[in-house]
Structures are given as structure tokens and as C-alpha cells.
Coordinates of C-alpha atoms in Angstrom, one line a residue:
R1 CA 63.6 34.8 86.8
F2 CA 61.0 36.2 89.2
C3 CA 57.9 34.2 89.9
K4 CA 55.3 33.2 92.5
P5 CA 53.9 29.7 93.1
L6 CA 50.6 28.9 91.4
Q7 CA 50.6 32.2 89.4
L8 CA 51.1 32.4 85.7
E9 CA 52.6 35.9 85.8
E10 CA 56.4 36.0 86.0
Y11 CA 59.3 38.0 84.9
R12 CA 62.6 37.0 83.2
V13 CA 65.6 39.1 82.5
W14 CA 68.7 38.2 80.4
L15 CA 71.9 40.2 80.9
T16 CA 75.1 40.4 78.8
P17 CA 78.5 39.8 80.4
D18 CA 78.9 43.6 80.8
G19 CA 75.6 43.9 82.7
K20 CA 73.4 45.3 79.9
M21 CA 69.9 43.9 79.5
S22 CA 69.6 41.8 76.3
A23 CA 66.1 40.4 76.8
W24 CA 63.1 40.7 79.0
S25 CA 59.8 38.9 79.3
R26 CA 56.7 39.2 81.4
A27 CA 54.2 36.4 81.1
I28 CA 50.6 37.4 81.6
E29 CA 47.2 35.8 80.9
A30 CA 46.0 36.2 77.3
E31 CA 42.5 37.1 78.7
R32 CA 43.7 39.9 81.0
K33 CA 41.9 43.2 80.4
L34 CA 44.3 46.1 79.6
A35 CA 44.1 49.5 78.0
D36 CA 43.7 49.5 74.3
L37 CA 46.2 51.7 72.5
T38 CA 46.6 52.8 68.9
H39 CA 49.5 51.4 67.0
D40 CA 51.4 54.7 67.1
Q41 CA 50.9 54.9 70.9
A42 CA 52.3 51.4 71.3
L43 CA 55.2 52.3 69.0
K44 CA 56.0 55.2 71.4
I45 CA 56.0 52.9 74.4
A46 CA 58.3 50.4 72.6
T47 CA 60.9 53.0 71.5
D48 CA 60.9 54.6 75.0
F49 CA 61.5 51.2 76.6
C50 CA 64.4 50.4 74.2
K51 CA 66.0 53.7 74.9
E52 CA 65.6 53.7 78.7
Q53 CA 66.0 50.0 79.5
G54 CA 68.0 48.7 76.6
G55 CA 70.2 51.7 75.8
I56 CA 69.1 51.6 72.1
D57 CA 67.7 54.8 70.5
L58 CA 65.3 53.7 67.7
T59 CA 63.9 57.0 66.8
P60 CA 64.3 58.0 63.1
V61 CA 66.3 61.1 64.1
A62 CA 68.9 59.0 66.1
S63 CA 69.2 56.0 63.8
P64 CA 70.2 57.3 60.3
E65 CA 74.0 56.6 60.9
T66 CA 73.3 53.1 62.2
K67 CA 70.7 52.5 59.6
I68 CA 68.2 51.0 62.0
K69 CA 65.0 50.2 60.1
L70 CA 61.5 49.1 61.3
I71 CA 61.1 46.0 59.2
E72 CA 58.1 44.3 60.7
N73 CA 55.1 45.4 62.9
G74 CA 51.5 44.4 63.5
S75 CA 48.7 44.0 65.9
V76 CA 47.1 41.0 67.6
K77 CA 43.5 41.1 68.8
Q78 CA 43.0 39.4 72.2
S79 CA 39.7 38.9 73.9
H80 CA 39.9 41.9 76.1
R81 CA 42.7 44.0 74.6
T82 CA 44.8 44.7 71.5
D83 CA 48.5 43.7 71.5
H84 CA 51.2 45.2 69.2
Y85 CA 54.7 44.0 68.1
F86 CA 57.6 45.7 66.4
V87 CA 60.9 44.4 64.9
W88 CA 63.8 46.7 64.1
E89 CA 67.0 45.7 62.2
N90 CA 70.4 47.3 62.3
Q91 CA 71.4 47.3 58.6
S92 CA 74.8 49.0 59.2
R93 CA 76.7 45.8 59.8
D94 CA 76.4 42.3 58.3
Y95 CA 77.5 39.3 60.3
K96 CA 78.0 36.8 57.5
G97 CA 74.3 37.2 56.6
A98 CA 73.0 37.7 60.1
R99 CA 72.0 41.1 61.5
L100 CA 71.2 42.6 64.9
R101 CA 67.5 42.8 65.6
T102 CA 65.4 44.4 68.3
Y103 CA 61.9 42.9 69.0
V104 CA 59.3 44.4 71.3
Y105 CA 55.8 43.1 72.1
I106 CA 53.2 45.3 73.8
S107 CA 50.4 43.6 75.6
G108 CA 47.7 46.2 75.9
N109 CA 49.7 49.1 77.3
I110 CA 52.7 47.2 78.9
V111 CA 55.9 45.8 77.5
T112 CA 55.8 42.0 77.9
E113 CA 58.7 41.0 75.7
Y114 CA 61.9 42.6 74.6
N115 CA 64.8 41.0 72.8
H116 CA 68.0 42.4 71.3
S117 CA 70.0 39.7 69.6
L118 CA 71.6 38.5 66.4
H119 CA 69.0 37.2 64.0
V120 CA 70.3 34.1 62.1
P121 CA 68.6 33.7 58.7
D122 CA 66.5 30.6 58.2
S123 CA 68.7 29.6 55.2
F124 CA 71.6 29.3 57.6
D125 CA 69.6 27.1 60.0
R126 CA 68.5 24.8 57.1
K127 CA 72.0 24.5 55.7
Y128 CA 73.5 23.8 59.2
N129 CA 70.8 21.2 60.0
H130 CA 71.5 19.6 56.6
I131 CA 75.2 19.4 57.5
R132 CA 74.5 18.1 61.0
S133 CA 72.3 15.3 59.6
Y134 CA 75.4 13.5 58.3
N135 CA 77.0 13.7 61.8
N136 CA 73.8 12.3 63.4
L137 CA 73.6 9.5 60.7
L138 CA 77.2 8.4 61.4
S139 CA 76.5 8.5 65.2
S140 CA 73.3 6.5 64.7
I141 CA 75.1 3.8 62.7
A142 CA 77.7 3.5 65.4
Q143 CA 75.0 3.3 68.1
V144 CA 74.1 -0.1 66.6
L145 CA 77.3 -1.4 68.1
Y146 CA 76.5 0.3 71.4
A147 CA 73.1 -1.5 71.5
V148 CA 74.8 -4.9 70.8
L149 CA 77.4 -4.2 73.5
M150 CA 74.7 -3.3 76.1
G151 CA 73.0 -6.7 75.4
A152 CA 76.4 -8.4 75.6
L153 CA 77.1 -6.7 78.9
L154 CA 73.8 -8.1 80.3
F155 CA 74.7 -11.6 79.3
T156 CA 78.3 -11.1 80.6
F157 CA 76.9 -10.0 84.0
V158 CA 74.6 -13.1 84.1
W159 CA 77.6 -15.3 83.3
A160 CA 79.7 -13.7 86.0
L161 CA 76.9 -14.1 88.5
S162 CA 76.1 -17.7 87.6
T163 CA 79.7 -18.8 87.6
H164 CA 80.5 -17.0 90.9
Q165 CA 83.0 -14.7 89.1
L166 CA 81.3 -11.6 90.3
R167 CA 83.3 -9.5 92.8
W168 CA 80.5 -8.2 94.9
R169 CA 82.5 -5.9 97.1
L170 CA 84.0 -4.0 94.2
A171 CA 80.8 -3.8 92.3
L172 CA 78.9 -2.6 95.4
L173 CA 81.6 -0.1 96.2
L174 CA 81.6 1.5 92.8
A175 CA 77.8 1.4 92.6
G176 CA 77.7 3.3 95.9
L177 CA 80.2 5.9 94.6
S178 CA 78.1 6.3 91.5
F179 CA 75.0 6.8 93.7
L180 CA 76.9 9.4 95.7
E181 CA 78.2 11.2 92.6
S182 CA 74.7 11.4 91.1
V183 CA 73.3 12.9 94.3
L184 CA 76.1 15.4 94.6
S185 CA 75.6 16.4 91.0
T186 CA 72.0 17.1 91.6
A187 CA 72.9 19.2 94.6
N188 CA 75.5 21.0 92.5
N189 CA 72.8 21.7 89.8
W190 CA 70.3 22.9 92.4
P191 CA 70.2 26.5 91.1
V192 CA 69.4 25.1 87.6
I193 CA 66.6 23.0 89.1
I194 CA 65.2 26.0 90.9
K195 CA 65.3 28.0 87.7
A196 CA 63.2 25.3 85.9
Y197 CA 60.4 25.6 88.6
D198 CA 57.0 24.9 87.1
T199 CA 54.7 27.5 88.8
S200 CA 51.6 25.3 88.2
K201 CA 52.8 23.3 91.2
A202 CA 53.3 24.4 94.8
F203 CA 57.0 25.1 95.4
Q204 CA 57.3 22.5 98.1
T205 CA 55.7 19.9 95.9
Y206 CA 58.2 20.8 93.1
L207 CA 61.1 20.4 95.4
I208 CA 59.9 17.0 96.7
D209 CA 59.3 15.8 93.2
S210 CA 62.8 17.0 92.1
S211 CA 64.4 15.3 95.1
I212 CA 62.5 12.0 94.5
G213 CA 63.5 12.2 90.8
A214 CA 67.2 12.7 91.8
V215 CA 67.1 9.7 94.1
V216 CA 65.6 7.5 91.4
Q217 CA 68.2 8.8 88.9
A218 CA 71.0 8.0 91.4
L219 CA 69.6 4.5 92.0
T220 CA 69.4 3.9 88.2
A221 CA 73.0 5.1 87.8
A222 CA 74.1 2.8 90.7
A223 CA 72.4 -0.2 89.2
G224 CA 74.0 0.4 85.8
T225 CA 77.4 0.8 87.4
F226 CA 76.9 -2.5 89.4
V227 CA 76.0 -4.4 86.2
L228 CA 78.9 -2.8 84.2
I229 CA 81.5 -3.4 86.9
G230 CA 80.2 -6.9 87.7
G231 CA 80.3 -8.1 84.1
A232 CA 83.2 -6.2 82.6
E233 CA 85.5 -6.8 85.6
A234 CA 85.0 -10.6 85.6
L235 CA 85.6 -10.7 81.8
Y236 CA 88.7 -8.5 82.1
R237 CA 90.1 -10.8 84.8
K238 CA 89.5 -13.8 82.7
A239 CA 90.9 -12.3 79.5
F240 CA 94.0 -10.7 81.1
P241 CA 94.9 -12.9 84.1
E242 CA 98.5 -11.5 84.1
K243 CA 97.3 -7.9 84.7
L244 CA 96.2 -6.3 88.0
S245 CA 92.5 -6.9 88.4
L246 CA 90.3 -3.8 88.9
E247 CA 89.7 -4.9 92.5
A248 CA 93.5 -5.0 93.1
H249 CA 93.8 -1.3 92.3
F250 CA 91.9 -0.6 95.5
R251 CA 94.1 -2.7 97.8
A252 CA 96.8 -1.1 99.9
A253 CA 99.2 -3.9 99.0
S254 CA 99.1 -2.9 95.3
L255 CA 99.8 0.7 95.8
G256 CA 103.6 0.2 95.7
S257 CA 103.6 -2.4 92.9
R258 CA 105.7 -1.8 89.8
Q259 CA 102.8 -2.7 87.5
L260 CA 100.5 0.0 89.1
F261 CA 103.3 2.6 88.9
Q262 CA 103.9 1.7 85.3
S263 CA 100.2 2.0 84.5
L264 CA 100.0 5.4 86.1
C265 CA 103.0 6.7 84.2
T266 CA 101.8 5.2 80.9
G267 CA 98.4 6.8 81.3
V268 CA 99.8 10.2 81.9
A269 CA 102.2 9.8 79.0
M270 CA 99.3 8.7 76.7
F271 CA 97.4 11.8 77.7
G272 CA 100.2 13.9 76.4
V273 CA 100.5 11.9 73.2
M274 CA 96.7 12.1 72.7
L275 CA 96.8 15.9 73.3
G276 CA 99.6 16.3 70.8
W277 CA 97.9 14.1 68.2
I278 CA 94.6 15.9 68.3
T279 CA 96.3 19.3 68.2
F280 CA 98.3 18.2 65.2
Y281 CA 95.2 16.7 63.6
Y282 CA 93.1 19.8 63.7
L283 CA 95.9 22.3 62.9
T284 CA 96.8 20.2 59.9
G285 CA 93.1 19.6 59.0
R286 CA 92.3 23.4 59.1
A287 CA 93.9 23.8 55.7
M288 CA 91.6 21.1 54.3
G289 CA 88.4 22.7 55.7
V290 CA 88.3 20.8 59.1
W291 CA 86.3 22.9 61.7
S292 CA 86.1 22.3 65.4
P293 CA 84.7 25.0 67.7
L294 CA 85.5 25.6 71.4
Q295 CA 82.1 25.9 73.0
M296 CA 80.0 25.4 76.1
R297 CA 77.8 22.4 75.2
E298 CA 75.8 22.9 78.4
V299 CA 75.6 26.6 79.3
A300 CA 73.6 25.8 82.4
V301 CA 76.8 24.4 83.9
L302 CA 77.9 28.0 84.6
S303 CA 74.9 28.4 86.9
S304 CA 75.8 25.4 89.1
V305 CA 77.4 25.8 92.5
V306 CA 80.8 24.4 91.4
P307 CA 81.0 24.5 87.6
A308 CA 84.2 22.4 87.5
W309 CA 82.3 19.5 89.2
S310 CA 80.4 18.7 86.0
S311 CA 83.7 18.5 84.1
F312 CA 85.1 16.1 86.7
T313 CA 82.0 13.8 86.9
M314 CA 81.5 13.6 83.1
A315 CA 85.2 12.7 82.7
V316 CA 84.9 10.0 85.3
E317 CA 81.7 8.6 83.8
A318 CA 82.9 8.6 80.2
S319 CA 86.3 7.2 80.9
V320 CA 85.2 4.3 83.1
F321 CA 82.1 3.4 81.2
E322 CA 83.5 3.7 77.7
E323 CA 86.8 2.0 78.5
L324 CA 85.2 -1.0 80.1
L325 CA 82.5 -1.3 77.5
C326 CA 84.8 -0.8 74.4
R327 CA 88.3 -1.7 75.4
V328 CA 87.3 -4.7 77.6
L329 CA 83.9 -6.0 76.6
C330 CA 84.0 -5.3 72.8
L331 CA 87.7 -6.0 72.4
V332 CA 87.6 -9.3 74.2
L333 CA 84.4 -10.6 72.7
V334 CA 85.2 -9.7 69.1
Q335 CA 88.7 -11.2 69.5
R336 CA 87.1 -14.4 70.7
L337 CA 84.8 -14.4 67.7
T338 CA 87.5 -13.6 65.1
K339 CA 90.5 -15.1 66.8
N340 CA 92.4 -12.0 65.7
F341 CA 93.4 -9.1 68.0
W342 CA 93.9 -6.5 65.3
I343 CA 90.4 -7.0 63.8
A344 CA 88.9 -6.8 67.3
N345 CA 91.0 -3.7 68.0
L346 CA 89.8 -2.0 64.8
V347 CA 86.2 -2.8 65.5
Q348 CA 86.2 -1.4 69.0
A349 CA 88.2 1.7 68.0
I350 CA 86.1 2.6 65.0
G351 CA 82.8 1.8 66.7
W352 CA 83.8 3.9 69.8
A353 CA 85.1 6.8 67.6
F354 CA 82.1 7.2 65.4
M355 CA 79.7 7.2 68.4
H356 CA 81.2 10.7 68.9
S357 CA 80.3 11.8 65.4
N358 CA 77.4 14.0 66.7
Y359 CA 79.9 16.5 68.1
P360 CA 80.0 19.7 66.1
Q361 CA 83.2 18.9 64.2
E362 CA 82.9 19.2 60.4
P363 CA 83.1 17.4 58.0
A364 CA 81.0 14.7 59.6
Y365 CA 83.6 12.0 59.5
V366 CA 86.4 14.1 61.1
R367 CA 85.7 13.2 64.7
G368 CA 85.4 9.5 63.9
V369 CA 88.7 9.4 62.0
E370 CA 90.5 11.4 64.8
L371 CA 89.3 9.1 67.6
S372 CA 89.8 5.9 65.6
F373 CA 93.5 6.3 65.9
V374 CA 93.1 7.1 69.6
G375 CA 90.9 4.0 70.1
V376 CA 93.5 1.7 68.4
A377 CA 96.2 3.1 70.7
F378 CA 94.0 2.6 73.7
G379 CA 93.4 -1.0 72.7
L380 CA 97.2 -1.6 72.4
L381 CA 97.6 -0.1 75.9
V382 CA 95.1 -2.5 77.3
R383 CA 96.9 -5.4 75.7
K384 CA 100.3 -4.3 77.0
F385 CA 99.6 -2.6 80.3
G386 CA 96.0 -3.3 81.3
I387 CA 92.9 -1.1 81.5
L388 CA 94.2 1.6 83.9
P389 CA 96.4 3.6 81.5
S390 CA 93.5 4.1 79.0
I391 CA 91.1 5.2 81.8
I392 CA 93.7 7.7 83.1
A393 CA 94.4 9.1 79.6
H394 CA 90.7 9.2 78.7
F395 CA 89.7 10.8 82.0
T396 CA 92.5 13.5 81.9
Y397 CA 91.7 14.5 78.4
N398 CA 87.9 14.7 78.9
C399 CA 88.5 16.7 82.1
L400 CA 90.7 19.2 80.2
L401 CA 88.1 19.6 77.5
G402 CA 85.3 20.2 80.0
A403 CA 87.4 22.7 81.9
L404 CA 88.7 24.7 78.9
P405 CA 85.5 26.7 78.3
L406 CA 85.3 27.5 82.0
L407 CA 88.8 29.0 81.8
S408 CA 88.2 31.0 78.6
P409 CA 88.1 34.8 79.1

């Protein structure tokens, strides 16, 4: 992207992995006065641009073998010029109903937009959105439990504070680390922030606004961490007095303890079991129509300073937050309400699992069923060994998932 502060005109270029231009755009004012061309003259400029800049010969003589057809074209009357657009389709190869298309827009006498990409039919989008609606529905239902847990967390924090059960030092330490992690994540994503620059503002103003927003976001994350640790840690200590407290894991005296060593080994072993279970689950499910893609959920991660950092931080956030919220808060509170560990374990496992239903796995219930078994196993780990093994297994697995797309060729 090439732009200047306080100017509308800017340029964007998209390149393929092998360095070829796949798209180009030049933003200009709609009222700018430019030369008026006939439609045939504009067509000549468009085909020349595609050949010279995109490496695509669209002339009728060159395209019979590839069956490239001009399928759409027209003109748009602006206040001080006439614009023209053209769409070609390569009909020599069908990609499950999709085809390669080339789009060119001529503003007056200059090319302001070019795109060579796979055109996905509207019918595919409608069908896919219909399928995804079931995923989102299951996730939304599970979010009800999440909302209840967030309310319970607030009450638990107030209880810990009013009964002097709050471990201030631990809560402040982890809140500070959360603040630092958020600030470092913003710094790591600085190239993405620069890319999103709004040219209607002065560049210095944009940087200041972004920095202030990053600090506010970091303070919000720190406050949330303080409440989570303050409430869940006190409840965990009360529910599992025989286990190492969260605070004890940060003490030098506990580093050589048998319980800590056992928790570390159990967490790593559980990661292996979890990896084996999920591999078996999807390989077996493939024969029954189960589908799970390997993809980059956030492509912008690749533009960050250290792409692996986002994998690490998301794994930390998910493992600590979800384990304390589900395996401590939900498990303990539901068990106290029902007086039954197994009912509580199923509630927290199924609720946690189906919160992940909006992932792209299909059918919609697949992700929820897969993680329900994992959630039950995590609940048993907490009961037997404490919270650390489930955090370790959860963190390691999430970190691996986040790193895999970065390692793909």
C-alpha cells in the first residue's frame, strides 16, 4: 500500500507467493476530470495492462486455446469523465464450479483497478453460509453458559475480596504480565496497524490514537486478568485444599516438589493423548463426511514482526482463561449445586466444547463432540492432579495448532 497523509489517492498492490501481481488498485476522486475514451479505446488499455503488468494475454488471437471470454463489460458516467469496466473468464478449467476471472476498471483513461482471482459462485456462498449458520447457532447456545460464568466470576471475585481470600500479589503479578503481553502484541502487530492507516487523519495523530488504544486495551486485559485470577484462584484453593495453589507454583520452594513434577509430566502426557485422540477422531470421521481444514484464520499474522508470537500469546490466553473459567469455576460451582462431580464435569466439558462450534469443522456438531471428550478428561485431571496439567496440555496443543500453518510449505 502506498499513500500520503490527508490525501484520498493511494495505491495498493497484491502479489502472489511467486511474485506475480494478482491485484492492483488506485483510489482517486470520483469527481476528478480525466480524458473521455470510447469503450473500444478503454478495452485496448485494459488488455494492454493485463498483458504487460499481469502477464495475461486477453486478445482474441491469443486466447482460443485457453477459452478466455469477455463475459461482462459496461460504462459508468461520472461528473467529469466516463469510466469503463471489463470482466474476462477463463472457461478452459472448472474448479468445482468456480472459474478464474480477470477484472479491469478504467477511470477515464487510467487503470484504477485490476484483479485476477478465482470467482466463487454466489450459490456456493449461500450454501456455505447456510451450513455455517448451524455452527454459529450451536456456539451461540453455548455462549449462554459463558455469560452465566462471567457473572459467577464477578460474584466469586467479590466473595474473595470481602472474605480476604484474594491473593493480591499473584493477581497483580499476572495482571501485570497480561498488560505487558498486550503491549508487546501491539508492537508485534505494528506493521498491520500501519497498513490500516486512515489517510483522513494526520499520520502522527493516527499513531497517537493507535498507541492510546493499545494502552486502553492492555489495561482492560489486565483488569480482566486480575478479576479472573482473584476470583478463580480463591475458589480453587477452597475447593482443592490438598493441591498446590496457583500462587505456590511461583515459589522457589515448590519447584522441586513431587506434586509439581507430577503435574508437569501429566500435562505433557495429556498433550500427547489429546493429539492422538484428535488425529484418530478426524481420520476415522473422514469416512463419515467429517471435514476440518488446515488454514490461517488470521492472515495478517504473517505480516507481524514475529508471526509465532501470536501463536504463543493466544495459546497462553486460551489455556489460562478457559481452564480457570470452565475447569475451576464451572466445575466447582455446578458440583456444589448438584452434589455430583460427574454431572458437573459433563456440564463444563460440553459447554466448553460447543463454545468452539463456530470453527470451520463440519458437520456443525463435530467440534463440540470432539472437545467434549477432551473436556471430560481435563476435568478428571483437575480432580486428580490439580489445574496445572490441563493448562499445560491446553497450551501446548493450541500453540501447535497456531504454529502449524506457519510451518506449512
